């Protein structure tokens, strides 16, 4: 069994080292990397033999050459900005590789349909990183919930979700704050927790957006088995005072039927876990990710609603 062969786009960025580590830790090899920005010395820490390109055309040519020589790559890991995911996934599939793409897989639900057609045409697959689905505290919660729902199929839970993850001033000036490049706050960061919610509680039935700014988005979501008051912010003012006093800039908390599960910690090796599953053929697919992409795309476009006592999130006035 030869080790899985990877290439990677977005090699100089923030998240790429986690992929480089996951490739090594899951027994793979990083053959080639692309980034127009050449501050990529990090490669020496993981795989100094990796070929590096700053031009997409040359990178793609190299992938095709490898394939002709019978040494094609098996996966293209995609760590580029969100609006480039779709074209980079296409580059992967046309190069005879599967794509293993960061979240959000694409910005628009229609793009998923088009990519499914391309999967059919090429016989390659598209996988994504949904690392909350392998977070130990959340996997344990999912198992408990599944057992409860099996015992009482009509059960609907009351849920509060707070997701605060502080970002510095740079965020506002980067592609991450440009709607057409990142999809905006709910898409770029919220996609993690909306995916978790549909994974726990089933399909969307009703959605309201109460607040939507560059730093805060909140609303109400009804799913098959839950009523959810949700809020997401990159403003550390929303970190509860006692945690902020300890210097904490992150607060991720879900309360299900009055019981709180805090999952701010335990994030470090989740990418490696997703890589292991993907290489074993058990990764997260386009169909897995579609419900969350639909929700975040609606959050971008829905008119704002006035919250009521039943729908208002307690942290939002
Ligand atoms: P980043 O801006 O730090 O890095 C993006 C990199 O892509 C940059 O080095 C940039 O030069 C490069 N790039 C730009 N255009 C390119 C092109 N045409 N071809 C190849 N590379 C190109 O952003 P980041 O924080 O590393 O985010 C990258 C991706 O990872 C995003 O999709 C983001 O949503 C995702 N992400 C996921 C998590 C997670 O927890 N799973 C966390 C952070 C980011």
Coordinates of C-alpha atoms and ligand atoms in Angstrom, one line a residue:
X1 CA 0.0 0.0 0.0
X2 CA 1.8 3.2 -1.2
X3 CA 1.1 6.4 0.9
X4 CA -1.5 8.8 -0.4
X5 CA -0.1 11.6 -2.5
X6 CA -1.3 15.2 -1.9
X7 CA -1.0 18.6 -3.5
X8 CA -2.2 21.7 -1.7
X9 CA -3.4 25.2 -2.6
X10 CA -3.1 28.2 -0.2
X11 CA 0.2 27.0 1.2
X12 CA 1.3 30.3 2.8
X13 CA -2.0 30.9 4.7
X14 CA -3.0 30.5 8.3
X15 CA -4.7 27.1 8.1
X16 CA -2.2 25.4 5.7
X17 CA 0.2 24.1 8.4
X18 CA -2.6 22.2 10.0
X19 CA -3.1 20.4 6.7
X20 CA 0.6 19.8 6.2
X21 CA 0.8 18.2 9.6
X22 CA -2.4 16.2 9.0
X23 CA -1.0 14.9 5.7
X24 CA 2.1 13.6 7.4
X25 CA 0.3 12.3 10.5
X26 CA -2.2 10.4 8.3
X27 CA 0.6 8.7 6.4
X28 CA 0.5 10.8 3.3
X29 CA 3.1 12.8 1.3
X30 CA 2.8 16.4 0.1
X31 CA 4.1 16.4 -3.5
X32 CA 3.3 19.9 -4.7
X33 CA 2.0 23.2 -3.3
X34 CA 0.6 26.4 -4.8
X35 CA 0.4 30.0 -3.4
X36 CA 0.8 33.3 -5.3
X37 CA 2.3 34.6 -2.1
X38 CA 5.8 33.0 -1.6
X39 CA 6.3 33.3 2.1
X40 CA 6.2 29.6 2.4
X41 CA 9.2 28.6 4.5
X42 CA 6.9 26.6 6.7
X43 CA 7.2 23.8 4.1
X44 CA 10.7 23.1 5.5
X45 CA 9.1 22.1 8.9
X46 CA 6.9 19.5 7.2
X47 CA 8.1 18.5 3.7
X48 CA 11.1 20.2 2.2
X49 CA 10.9 18.0 -0.9
X50 CA 7.5 19.5 -1.9
X51 CA 7.6 21.3 -5.3
X52 CA 6.3 24.9 -4.9
X53 CA 4.6 27.1 -7.5
X54 CA 3.3 30.6 -7.4
X55 CA 1.4 30.3 -10.7
X56 CA -1.8 28.2 -10.9
X57 CA -1.2 27.4 -14.5
X58 CA 2.3 25.9 -13.9
X59 CA 1.0 24.1 -10.8
X60 CA -1.8 22.5 -12.8
X61 CA 0.6 21.6 -15.7
X62 CA 2.8 19.8 -13.1
X63 CA -0.1 17.9 -11.8
X64 CA -1.0 16.7 -15.3
X65 CA 2.6 15.8 -16.0
X66 CA 2.7 13.7 -12.8
X67 CA -0.5 11.9 -13.9
X68 CA 0.9 11.1 -17.4
X69 CA 4.0 9.7 -15.7
X70 CA 1.8 7.4 -13.6
X71 CA 2.6 9.4 -10.5
X72 CA -0.5 11.5 -10.2
X73 CA -1.7 12.9 -6.9
X74 CA -4.6 11.3 -5.1
X75 CA -5.9 14.4 -3.3
X76 CA -5.7 18.2 -3.7
X77 CA -6.0 19.9 -0.3
X78 CA -7.6 23.3 -0.7
X79 CA -6.7 26.0 1.8
X80 CA -7.3 29.0 -0.5
X81 CA -9.9 31.8 0.1
X82 CA -13.5 30.6 0.0
X83 CA -14.4 32.0 -3.5
X84 CA -11.5 30.0 -5.0
X85 CA -12.7 26.6 -3.6
X86 CA -15.0 25.9 -6.5
X87 CA -12.4 26.5 -9.2
X88 CA -9.7 24.7 -7.2
X89 CA -12.1 21.7 -6.7
X90 CA -12.5 21.6 -10.5
X91 CA -8.8 21.7 -11.0
X92 CA -8.4 18.7 -8.6
X93 CA -11.1 16.6 -10.3
X94 CA -9.8 17.4 -13.8
X95 CA -6.3 16.4 -12.7
X96 CA -7.6 12.9 -11.7
X97 CA -7.5 13.7 -8.0
X98 CA -10.1 13.9 -5.2
X99 CA -10.5 17.3 -3.6
X100 CA -10.2 17.7 0.2
X101 CA -11.5 21.3 0.6
X102 CA -11.7 23.6 3.6
X103 CA -15.0 25.0 4.8
X104 CA -17.2 26.5 3.4
X105 CA -17.0 24.0 0.5
X106 CA -18.6 26.6 -1.8
X107 CA -20.6 29.9 -1.3
X108 CA -23.8 28.9 -3.1
X109 CA -25.9 25.8 -2.9
X110 CA -26.2 25.7 -6.7
X111 CA -22.5 25.2 -6.9
X112 CA -22.9 21.9 -5.1
X113 CA -25.2 20.5 -7.9
X114 CA -22.6 21.5 -10.5
X115 CA -19.8 19.8 -8.6
X116 CA -21.9 16.6 -8.2
X117 CA -22.1 16.5 -11.9
X118 CA -18.4 16.9 -12.2
X119 CA -17.9 14.0 -9.7
X120 CA -20.0 11.9 -12.0
X121 CA -18.1 12.9 -15.1
X122 CA -14.6 12.4 -13.7
X123 CA -15.2 9.6 -11.2
X124 CA -13.4 11.6 -8.6
X125 CA -14.8 12.7 -5.2
X126 CA -15.1 16.0 -3.3
X127 CA -14.5 15.8 0.4
X128 CA -14.7 18.6 3.0
X129 CA -13.3 19.5 6.4
X130 CA -16.1 19.6 9.0
X131 CA -13.9 19.1 12.0
X132 CA -16.7 19.7 14.6
X133 CA -18.1 16.4 13.5
X134 CA -15.1 14.6 15.0
X135 CA -14.8 16.8 18.2
X136 CA -14.9 14.2 21.0
X137 CA -17.3 16.3 23.3
X138 CA -19.6 16.8 20.4
X139 CA -19.5 13.2 19.2
X140 CA -20.5 12.1 22.7
X141 CA -23.4 14.6 22.7
X142 CA -24.5 13.4 19.3
X143 CA -24.6 9.8 20.6
X144 CA -26.7 10.8 23.6
X145 CA -29.1 12.8 21.5
X146 CA -29.5 10.0 18.9
X147 CA -30.5 7.7 21.8
X148 CA -33.0 10.2 23.2
X149 CA -34.6 10.8 19.7
X150 CA -34.8 7.1 19.1
X151 CA -36.7 6.6 22.3
X152 CA -39.0 9.6 21.7
X153 CA -39.3 10.5 18.0
X154 CA -41.5 13.5 18.6
X155 CA -39.0 15.2 20.9
X156 CA -38.0 18.7 20.1
X157 CA -35.1 20.3 22.1
X158 CA -34.7 23.9 23.1
X159 CA -31.2 25.0 22.2
X160 CA -29.0 28.1 22.7
X161 CA -25.8 28.4 20.7
X162 CA -23.2 31.1 21.4
X163 CA -20.1 31.1 19.2
X164 CA -17.7 33.9 19.9
X165 CA -14.3 33.8 18.4
X166 CA -12.3 37.1 18.6
X167 CA -10.6 38.4 15.5
X168 CA -8.2 41.3 15.4
X169 CA -8.5 44.4 13.2
X170 CA -6.8 42.7 10.3
X171 CA -9.9 40.6 9.7
X172 CA -11.9 43.6 8.6
X173 CA -9.4 44.5 6.0
X174 CA -8.9 41.0 4.6
X175 CA -10.7 38.8 2.1
X176 CA -12.5 37.3 5.1
X177 CA -14.6 40.4 5.5
X178 CA -15.4 40.8 1.7
X179 CA -18.9 39.3 1.1
X180 CA -18.1 38.2 -2.5
X181 CA -14.9 36.5 -1.4
X182 CA -15.8 34.9 1.9
X183 CA -19.6 34.9 2.0
X184 CA -19.6 37.0 5.1
X185 CA -19.5 36.2 8.8
X186 CA -22.2 33.5 9.0
X187 CA -20.7 31.7 6.0
X188 CA -17.1 32.0 6.8
X189 CA -17.3 31.1 10.5
X190 CA -20.9 30.1 11.2
X191 CA -20.9 27.3 8.7
X192 CA -19.1 25.2 11.4
X193 CA -22.0 25.4 13.9
X194 CA -24.8 25.3 11.4
X195 CA -23.4 22.1 10.1
X196 CA -23.2 20.8 13.7
X197 CA -26.8 21.7 14.3
X198 CA -28.2 19.9 11.3
X199 CA -26.0 16.9 12.1
X200 CA -27.6 16.8 15.6
X201 CA -31.1 17.9 14.9
X202 CA -32.1 17.3 11.3
X203 CA -33.2 19.6 8.5
X204 CA -34.1 23.3 8.6
X205 CA -37.8 24.1 8.9
X206 CA -37.7 27.9 9.7
X207 CA -35.0 30.5 9.8
X208 CA -34.9 34.1 11.1
X209 CA -32.1 36.6 11.1
X210 CA -32.3 39.2 13.9
X211 CA -28.9 41.0 13.6
X212 CA -26.4 41.0 10.8
X213 CA -23.3 43.2 10.8
X214 CA -19.7 42.7 10.1
X215 CA -19.0 41.5 13.6
X216 CA -22.3 40.0 14.8
X217 CA -25.0 37.8 13.3
X218 CA -27.8 36.3 15.3
X219 CA -31.2 34.7 14.8
X220 CA -33.5 31.8 15.3
X221 CA -33.5 28.4 13.6
X222 CA -36.1 25.7 13.8
X223 CA -34.9 22.2 12.8
X224 CA -36.8 18.9 12.8
X225 CA -35.8 18.2 16.4
X226 CA -34.8 21.6 17.9
X227 CA -35.6 25.2 18.3
X228 CA -32.4 27.1 18.3
X229 CA -31.5 30.6 19.4
X230 CA -28.1 31.3 17.9
X231 CA -25.5 34.1 17.8
X232 CA -22.1 34.4 16.3
X233 CA -19.6 37.1 16.8
X234 CA -16.0 38.0 16.3
X235 CA -16.2 40.7 18.9
X236 CA -14.6 39.7 22.2
X237 CA -17.1 41.9 24.1
X238 CA -19.4 38.9 23.9
X239 CA -17.0 36.6 25.8
X240 CA -18.5 36.2 29.3
X241 CA -16.8 38.4 31.8
X242 CA -15.3 35.7 34.0
X243 CA -13.7 34.0 30.9
X244 CA -12.5 37.3 29.4
X245 CA -10.8 38.1 32.8
X246 CA -8.7 34.9 32.2
X247 CA -7.7 36.3 28.8
X248 CA -10.0 34.0 26.8
X249 CA -11.0 35.4 23.4
X250 CA -13.1 32.4 22.4
X251 CA -16.4 31.2 23.8
X252 CA -18.1 28.3 22.1
X253 CA -21.1 27.0 24.0
X254 CA -24.2 25.0 23.2
X255 CA -27.0 24.6 25.8
X256 CA -29.4 21.7 25.0
X257 CA -32.5 21.5 27.2
X258 CA -30.8 23.6 29.9
X259 CA -27.6 21.6 29.9
X260 CA -24.5 23.5 28.8
X261 CA -21.7 21.9 26.8
X262 CA -18.6 24.1 26.4
X263 CA -16.4 23.1 23.5
X264 CA -13.9 25.9 23.2
X265 CA -11.0 23.5 23.8
X266 CA -10.0 20.2 22.0
X267 CA -9.7 21.7 18.5
X268 CA -6.0 21.0 17.8
X269 CA -5.8 17.6 16.1
X270 CA -9.2 17.5 14.5
X271 CA -7.9 18.1 11.0
X272 CA -5.7 15.0 11.3
X273 CA -8.8 13.0 12.3
X274 CA -10.7 14.2 9.2
X275 CA -7.7 13.3 7.0
X276 CA -7.6 9.8 8.4
X277 CA -11.3 9.3 7.7
X278 CA -11.1 10.8 4.2
X279 CA -8.2 8.6 3.1
X280 CA -10.1 5.6 4.5
X281 CA -13.0 6.6 2.1
X282 CA -15.2 7.8 5.0
X283 CA -14.8 11.6 4.7
X284 CA -17.5 14.2 4.6
X285 CA -19.2 14.6 1.2
X286 CA -21.0 17.3 -0.8
X287 CA -24.3 15.9 0.4
X288 CA -23.1 16.0 4.0
X289 CA -22.3 19.7 3.7
X290 CA -25.2 20.9 1.6
X291 CA -27.8 21.7 4.5
X292 CA -25.3 24.0 6.2
X293 CA -24.4 25.8 2.9
X294 CA -28.1 26.3 2.3
X295 CA -28.6 27.8 5.7
X296 CA -25.7 30.2 5.5
X297 CA -26.6 31.3 2.0
X298 CA -30.1 32.2 3.2
X299 CA -28.7 34.1 6.2
X300 CA -26.9 36.3 3.7
X301 CA -30.1 37.1 1.9
X302 CA -33.0 37.0 4.3
X303 CA -34.7 40.3 5.5
X304 CA -34.1 40.9 9.2
X305 CA -36.9 39.9 11.6
X306 CA -37.7 41.4 14.9
X307 CA -37.0 38.9 17.7
X308 CA -39.8 37.8 20.1
X309 CA -39.5 36.4 23.6
X310 CA -39.5 32.9 22.2
X311 CA -36.8 33.6 19.6
X312 CA -34.4 36.2 21.1
X313 CA -30.9 35.0 22.0
X314 CA -30.2 36.0 25.7
X315 CA -26.8 37.6 24.9
X316 CA -28.4 39.9 22.3
X317 CA -30.4 42.8 23.8
Ligands
LIG1 P1 -5.3 33.0 4.6 O1 -5.8 34.2 4.0 O2 -4.4 33.0 5.8 O3 -4.7 32.0 3.6 C1 -5.2 31.9 2.3 C2 -4.0 31.6 1.4 O4 -4.5 31.4 0.0 C3 -3.0 32.8 1.3 O5 -1.7 32.4 1.5 C4 -3.2 33.3 -0.1 O6 -2.0 33.9 -0.7 C5 -3.6 32.0 -0.8 N1 -4.2 32.2 -2.2 C6 -4.8 33.3 -2.6 N2 -5.1 33.2 -3.9 C7 -4.7 31.9 -4.3 C8 -4.7 31.2 -5.5 N3 -5.3 31.7 -6.6 N4 -4.2 30.0 -5.5 C9 -3.6 29.5 -4.4 N5 -3.6 30.1 -3.2 C10 -4.1 31.3 -3.2 O7 -6.7 32.2 5.0 P2 -6.9 30.9 6.0 O8 -7.3 31.4 7.3 O9 -5.7 30.0 5.9 O10 -8.1 30.2 5.3 C11 -8.0 29.4 4.1 C12 -9.2 28.5 4.1 O11 -9.3 27.7 5.2 C13 -10.5 29.3 4.0 O12 -11.4 28.6 3.1 C14 -11.0 29.3 5.4 O13 -12.4 29.4 5.4 C15 -10.5 27.9 5.9 N6 -10.3 27.9 7.3 C16 -10.8 26.9 8.0 C17 -10.6 26.8 9.4 C18 -11.1 25.6 10.2 O14 -11.2 25.7 11.4 N7 -11.5 24.5 9.5 C19 -9.9 27.8 10.1 C20 -9.4 28.9 9.3 C21 -9.6 28.9 8.0

